[in-house]
mmCIF file of C-alpha atoms in Angstrom:
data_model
loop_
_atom_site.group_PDB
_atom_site.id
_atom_site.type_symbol
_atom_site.label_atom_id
_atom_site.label_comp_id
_atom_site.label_asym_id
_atom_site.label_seq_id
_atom_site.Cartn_x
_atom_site.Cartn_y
_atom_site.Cartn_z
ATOM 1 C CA UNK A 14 121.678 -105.819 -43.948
ATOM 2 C CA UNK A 15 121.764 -102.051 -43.784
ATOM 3 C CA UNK A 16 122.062 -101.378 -39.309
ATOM 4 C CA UNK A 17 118.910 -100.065 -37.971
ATOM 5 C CA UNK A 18 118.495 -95.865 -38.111
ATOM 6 C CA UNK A 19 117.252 -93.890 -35.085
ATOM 7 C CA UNK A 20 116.111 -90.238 -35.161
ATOM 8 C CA UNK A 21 118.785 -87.973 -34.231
ATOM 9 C CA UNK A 22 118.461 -86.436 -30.528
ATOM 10 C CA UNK A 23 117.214 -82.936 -30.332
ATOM 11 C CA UNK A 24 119.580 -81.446 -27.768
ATOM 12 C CA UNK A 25 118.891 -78.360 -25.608
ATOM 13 C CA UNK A 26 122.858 -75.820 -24.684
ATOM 14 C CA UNK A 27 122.694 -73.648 -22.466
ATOM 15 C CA UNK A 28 125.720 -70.345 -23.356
ATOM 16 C CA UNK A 29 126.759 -68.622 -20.381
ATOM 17 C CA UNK A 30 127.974 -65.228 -21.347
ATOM 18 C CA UNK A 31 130.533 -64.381 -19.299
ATOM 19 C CA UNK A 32 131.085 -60.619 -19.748
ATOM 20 C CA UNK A 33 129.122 -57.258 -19.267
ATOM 21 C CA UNK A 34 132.015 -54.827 -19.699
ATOM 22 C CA UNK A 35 131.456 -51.807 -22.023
ATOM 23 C CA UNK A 36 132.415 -53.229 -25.692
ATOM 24 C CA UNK A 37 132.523 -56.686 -24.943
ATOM 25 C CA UNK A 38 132.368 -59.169 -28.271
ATOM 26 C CA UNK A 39 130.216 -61.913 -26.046
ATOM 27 C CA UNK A 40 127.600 -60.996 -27.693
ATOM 28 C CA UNK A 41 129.360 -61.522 -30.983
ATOM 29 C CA UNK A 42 130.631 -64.780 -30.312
ATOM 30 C CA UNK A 43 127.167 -65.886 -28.542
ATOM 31 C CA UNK A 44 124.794 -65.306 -31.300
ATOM 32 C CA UNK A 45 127.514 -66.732 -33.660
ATOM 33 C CA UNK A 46 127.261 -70.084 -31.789
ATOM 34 C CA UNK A 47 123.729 -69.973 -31.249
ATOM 35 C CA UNK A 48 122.453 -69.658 -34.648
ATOM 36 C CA UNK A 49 125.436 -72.699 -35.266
ATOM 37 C CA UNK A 50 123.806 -74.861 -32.859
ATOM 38 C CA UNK A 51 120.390 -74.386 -34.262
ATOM 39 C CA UNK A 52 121.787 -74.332 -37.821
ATOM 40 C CA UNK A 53 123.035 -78.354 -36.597
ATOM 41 C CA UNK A 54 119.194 -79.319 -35.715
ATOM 42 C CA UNK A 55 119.776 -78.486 -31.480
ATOM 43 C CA UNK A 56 118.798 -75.849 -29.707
ATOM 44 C CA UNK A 57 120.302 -72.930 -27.429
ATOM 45 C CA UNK A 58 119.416 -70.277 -24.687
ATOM 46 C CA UNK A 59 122.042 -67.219 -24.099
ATOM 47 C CA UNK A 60 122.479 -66.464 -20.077
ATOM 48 C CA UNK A 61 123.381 -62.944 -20.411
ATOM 49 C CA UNK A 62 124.277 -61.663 -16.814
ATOM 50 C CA UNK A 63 123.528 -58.158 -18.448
ATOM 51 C CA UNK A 64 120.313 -58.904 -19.085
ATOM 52 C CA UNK A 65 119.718 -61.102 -15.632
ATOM 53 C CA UNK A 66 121.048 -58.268 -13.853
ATOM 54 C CA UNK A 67 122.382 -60.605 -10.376
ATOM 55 C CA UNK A 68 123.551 -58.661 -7.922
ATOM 56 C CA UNK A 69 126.662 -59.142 -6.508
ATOM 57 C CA UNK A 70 126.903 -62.659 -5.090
ATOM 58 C CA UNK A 71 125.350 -62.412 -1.057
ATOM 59 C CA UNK A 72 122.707 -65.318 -1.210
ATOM 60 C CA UNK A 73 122.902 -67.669 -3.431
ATOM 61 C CA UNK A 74 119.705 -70.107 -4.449
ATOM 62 C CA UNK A 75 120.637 -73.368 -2.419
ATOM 63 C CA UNK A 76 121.610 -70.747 0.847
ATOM 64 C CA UNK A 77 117.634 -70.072 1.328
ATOM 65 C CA UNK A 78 116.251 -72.829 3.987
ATOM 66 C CA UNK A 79 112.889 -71.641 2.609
ATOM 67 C CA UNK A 80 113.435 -71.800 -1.600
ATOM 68 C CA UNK A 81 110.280 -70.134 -1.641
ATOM 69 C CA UNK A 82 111.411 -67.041 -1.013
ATOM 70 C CA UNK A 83 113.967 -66.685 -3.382
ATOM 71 C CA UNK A 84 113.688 -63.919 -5.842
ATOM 72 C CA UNK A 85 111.997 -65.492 -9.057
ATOM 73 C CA UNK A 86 114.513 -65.272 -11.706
ATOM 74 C CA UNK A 87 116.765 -67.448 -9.524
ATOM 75 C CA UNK A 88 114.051 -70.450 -9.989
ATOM 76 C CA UNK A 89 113.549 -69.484 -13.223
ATOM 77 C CA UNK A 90 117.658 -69.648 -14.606
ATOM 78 C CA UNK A 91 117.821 -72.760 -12.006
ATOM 79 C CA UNK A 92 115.173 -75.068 -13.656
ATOM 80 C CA UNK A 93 116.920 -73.752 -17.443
ATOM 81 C CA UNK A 94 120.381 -75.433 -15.974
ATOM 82 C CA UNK A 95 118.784 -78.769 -14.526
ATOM 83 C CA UNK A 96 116.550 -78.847 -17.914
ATOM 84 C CA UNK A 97 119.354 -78.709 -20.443
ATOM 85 C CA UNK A 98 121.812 -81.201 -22.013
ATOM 86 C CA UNK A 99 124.408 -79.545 -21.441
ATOM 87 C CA UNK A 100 126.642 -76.059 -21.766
ATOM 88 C CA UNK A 101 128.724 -73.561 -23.256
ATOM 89 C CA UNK A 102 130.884 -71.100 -21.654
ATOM 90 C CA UNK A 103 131.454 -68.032 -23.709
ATOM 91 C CA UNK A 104 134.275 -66.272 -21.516
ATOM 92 C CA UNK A 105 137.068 -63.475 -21.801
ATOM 93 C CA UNK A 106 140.451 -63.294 -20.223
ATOM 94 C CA UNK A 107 140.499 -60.604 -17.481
ATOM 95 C CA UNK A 108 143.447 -60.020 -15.512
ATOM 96 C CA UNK A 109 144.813 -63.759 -16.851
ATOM 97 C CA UNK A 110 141.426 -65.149 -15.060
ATOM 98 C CA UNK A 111 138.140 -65.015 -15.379
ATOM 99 C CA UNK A 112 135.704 -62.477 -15.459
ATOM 100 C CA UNK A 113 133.500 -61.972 -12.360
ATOM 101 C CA UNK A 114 130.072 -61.525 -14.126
ATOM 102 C CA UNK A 115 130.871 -65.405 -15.359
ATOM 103 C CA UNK A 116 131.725 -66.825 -11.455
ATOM 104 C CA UNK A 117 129.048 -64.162 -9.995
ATOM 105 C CA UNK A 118 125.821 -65.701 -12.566
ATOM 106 C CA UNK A 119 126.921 -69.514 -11.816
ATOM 107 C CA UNK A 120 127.429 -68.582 -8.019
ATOM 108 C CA UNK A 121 124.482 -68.201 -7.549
ATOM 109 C CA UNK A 122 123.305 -71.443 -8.661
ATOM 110 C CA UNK A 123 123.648 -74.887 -6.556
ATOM 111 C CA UNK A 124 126.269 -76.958 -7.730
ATOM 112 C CA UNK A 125 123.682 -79.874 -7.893
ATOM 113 C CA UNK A 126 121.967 -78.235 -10.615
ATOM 114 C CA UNK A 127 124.806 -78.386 -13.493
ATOM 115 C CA UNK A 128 125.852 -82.074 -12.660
ATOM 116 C CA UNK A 129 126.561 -84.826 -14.780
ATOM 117 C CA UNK A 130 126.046 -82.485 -18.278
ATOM 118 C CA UNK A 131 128.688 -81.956 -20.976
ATOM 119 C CA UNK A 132 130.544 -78.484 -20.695
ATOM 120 C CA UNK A 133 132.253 -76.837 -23.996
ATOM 121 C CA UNK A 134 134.603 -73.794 -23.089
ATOM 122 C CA UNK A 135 134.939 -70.956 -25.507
ATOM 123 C CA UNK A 136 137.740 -68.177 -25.077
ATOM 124 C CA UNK A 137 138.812 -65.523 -26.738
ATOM 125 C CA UNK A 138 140.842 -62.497 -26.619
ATOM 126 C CA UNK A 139 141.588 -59.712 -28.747
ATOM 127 C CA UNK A 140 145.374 -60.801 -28.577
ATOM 128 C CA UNK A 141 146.703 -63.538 -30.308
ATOM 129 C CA UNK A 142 146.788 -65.810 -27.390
ATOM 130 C CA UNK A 143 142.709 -66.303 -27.296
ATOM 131 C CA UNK A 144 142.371 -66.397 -24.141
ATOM 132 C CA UNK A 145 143.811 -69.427 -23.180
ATOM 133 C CA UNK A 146 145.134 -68.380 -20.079
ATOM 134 C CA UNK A 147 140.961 -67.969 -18.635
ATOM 135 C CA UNK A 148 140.789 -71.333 -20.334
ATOM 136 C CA UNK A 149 143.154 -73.392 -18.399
ATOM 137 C CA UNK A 150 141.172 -72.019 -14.788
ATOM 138 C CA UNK A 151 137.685 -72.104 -15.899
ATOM 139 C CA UNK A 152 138.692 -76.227 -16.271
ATOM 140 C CA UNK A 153 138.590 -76.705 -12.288
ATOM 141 C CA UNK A 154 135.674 -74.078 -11.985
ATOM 142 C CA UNK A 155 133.830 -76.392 -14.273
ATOM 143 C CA UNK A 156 135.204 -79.590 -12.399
ATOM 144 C CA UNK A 157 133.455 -78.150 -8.807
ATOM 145 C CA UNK A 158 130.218 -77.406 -10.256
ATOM 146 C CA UNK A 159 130.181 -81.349 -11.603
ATOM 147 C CA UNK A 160 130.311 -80.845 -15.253
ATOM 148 C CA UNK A 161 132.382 -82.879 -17.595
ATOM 149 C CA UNK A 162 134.339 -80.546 -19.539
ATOM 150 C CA UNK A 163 134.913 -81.982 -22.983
ATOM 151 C CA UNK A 164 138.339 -82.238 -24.452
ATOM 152 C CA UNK A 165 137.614 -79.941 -27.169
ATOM 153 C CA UNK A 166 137.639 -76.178 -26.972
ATOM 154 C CA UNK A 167 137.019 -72.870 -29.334
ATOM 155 C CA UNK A 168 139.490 -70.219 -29.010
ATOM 156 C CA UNK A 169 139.502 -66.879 -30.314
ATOM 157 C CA UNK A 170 142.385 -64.889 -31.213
ATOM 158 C CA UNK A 171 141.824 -61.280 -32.160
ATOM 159 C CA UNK A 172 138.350 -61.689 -31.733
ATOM 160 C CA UNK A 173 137.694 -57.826 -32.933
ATOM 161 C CA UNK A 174 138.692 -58.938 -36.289
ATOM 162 C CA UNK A 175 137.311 -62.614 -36.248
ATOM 163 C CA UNK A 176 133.030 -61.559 -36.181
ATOM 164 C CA UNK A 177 131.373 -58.691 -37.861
ATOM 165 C CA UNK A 178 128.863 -56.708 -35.501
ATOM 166 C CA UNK A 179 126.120 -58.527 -36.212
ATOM 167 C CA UNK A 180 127.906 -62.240 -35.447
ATOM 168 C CA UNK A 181 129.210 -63.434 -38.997
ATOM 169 C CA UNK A 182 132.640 -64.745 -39.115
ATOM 170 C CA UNK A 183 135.305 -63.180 -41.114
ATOM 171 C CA UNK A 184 136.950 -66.781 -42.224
ATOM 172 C CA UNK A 185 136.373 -70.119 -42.551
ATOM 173 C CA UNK A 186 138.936 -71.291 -39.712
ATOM 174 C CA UNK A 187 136.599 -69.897 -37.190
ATOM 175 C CA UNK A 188 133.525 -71.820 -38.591
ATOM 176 C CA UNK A 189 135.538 -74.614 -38.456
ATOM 177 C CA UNK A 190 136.702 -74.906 -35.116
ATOM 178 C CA UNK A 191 133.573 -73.999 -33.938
ATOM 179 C CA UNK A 192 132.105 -77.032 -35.638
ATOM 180 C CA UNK A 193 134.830 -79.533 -34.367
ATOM 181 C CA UNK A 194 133.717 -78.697 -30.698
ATOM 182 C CA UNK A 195 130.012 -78.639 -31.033
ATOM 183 C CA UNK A 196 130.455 -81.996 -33.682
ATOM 184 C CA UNK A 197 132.313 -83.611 -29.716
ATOM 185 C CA UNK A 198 129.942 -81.701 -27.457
ATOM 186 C CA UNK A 199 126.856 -83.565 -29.275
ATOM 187 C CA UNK A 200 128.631 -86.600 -28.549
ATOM 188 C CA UNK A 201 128.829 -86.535 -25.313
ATOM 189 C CA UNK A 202 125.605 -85.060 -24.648
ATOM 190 C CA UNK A 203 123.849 -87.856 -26.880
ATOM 191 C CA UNK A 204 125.887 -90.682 -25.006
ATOM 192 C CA UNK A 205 124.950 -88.741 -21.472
ATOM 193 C CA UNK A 206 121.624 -88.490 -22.686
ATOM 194 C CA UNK A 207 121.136 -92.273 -23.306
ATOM 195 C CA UNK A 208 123.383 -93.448 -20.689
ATOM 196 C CA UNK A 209 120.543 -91.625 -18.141
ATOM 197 C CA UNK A 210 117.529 -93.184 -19.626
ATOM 198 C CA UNK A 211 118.786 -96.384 -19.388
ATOM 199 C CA UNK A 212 120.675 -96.151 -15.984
ATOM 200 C CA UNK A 213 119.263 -93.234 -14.696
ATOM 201 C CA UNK A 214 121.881 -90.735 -13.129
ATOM 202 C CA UNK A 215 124.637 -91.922 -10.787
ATOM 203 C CA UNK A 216 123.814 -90.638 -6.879
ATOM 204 C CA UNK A 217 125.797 -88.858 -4.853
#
């Protein structure tokens, strides 16, 4: 007997940009994952910090005793975070770190709000090297805030070479390592998903 079918889960990523410097390929590598995400049956929304325009990090949502009064977009980014199934984080390698637009957007966001969702981390680099250095400290960033960051990662090298302007990949290798951390990010999202219906999220 064939073993029952169920419809596949329609997930929701959220991509965290994590760069506004002049001539930045985020933007490259963010509508290159998007449309791969939607091109696998899910769904994504790009945080830009560009577009969001944060200021620099005084008062952050969860600092306000009266939520209320907290500028709009702050609610508005907040309820995207708790919403989703989980998230990508699209960053360069400045100064063998990370770069502060990427720290300064999440910052200003409660902890609370990314908990107990799936992270993927995406580097890259116009070096060879692909920014792995960002990638080993954006691990314990991604630890404090409460996601899970999954063992799979994309990394870039020579990202000027690797996209063309408008996003498309210049070889195959890139398409596939793309794939083999979205194909373990759904995983983990799906069993996330489930394990919350049926236990409902752990408290803390």
């Amino acid at each position: 007997m064939a073993a029952p079918t169920t419809a596949k889960r329609v997930l929701h990523y959220l991509l965290f940009k994590g760069t506004v410097r002049e001539g930045n390929y985020g933007t490259r590598v963010c509508t290159f994952l998007k449309k791969t995400i939607e091109e696998r049956g899910n769904k994504a929304t790009v945080i830009d910090p560009e577009v969001l325009d944060l200021p620099l990090l005084k008062k952050p949502l969860h600092f306000y005793q009266d939520r209320s009064q907290a500028p709009q977009v702050l609610h508005d980014v907040d309820k995207l975070i708790r919403d989703c199934d989980g998230f990508i984080f699209v960053s360069a390698e400045y100064n063998q770190s990370l770069p502060p637009a990427l720290t300064n957007t999440v910052d200003h966001f409660p902890p609370a709000s990314f908990k107990h969702r799936p992270a993927g981390v995406c580097t890259y680099s116009m070096g060879r090297f692909a920014g792995v250095r960002a990638g080993v400290i954006i691990r314990a960033f991604l630890s404090e805030i409460g996601t899970l960051h999954i063992p799979a990662t994309f990394s870039i090298g020579e990202v000027h070479k690797a996209f063309s302007e408008d996003g498309v990949p210049t070889e195959d290798r890139t398409k596939e390592s793309a794939a083999r951390m979205l194909k373990e990010l759904d995983w983990y999202a799906t069993a996330i998903c489930d394990s919350k219906e049926k236990y409902g999220a752990p408290s803390t």
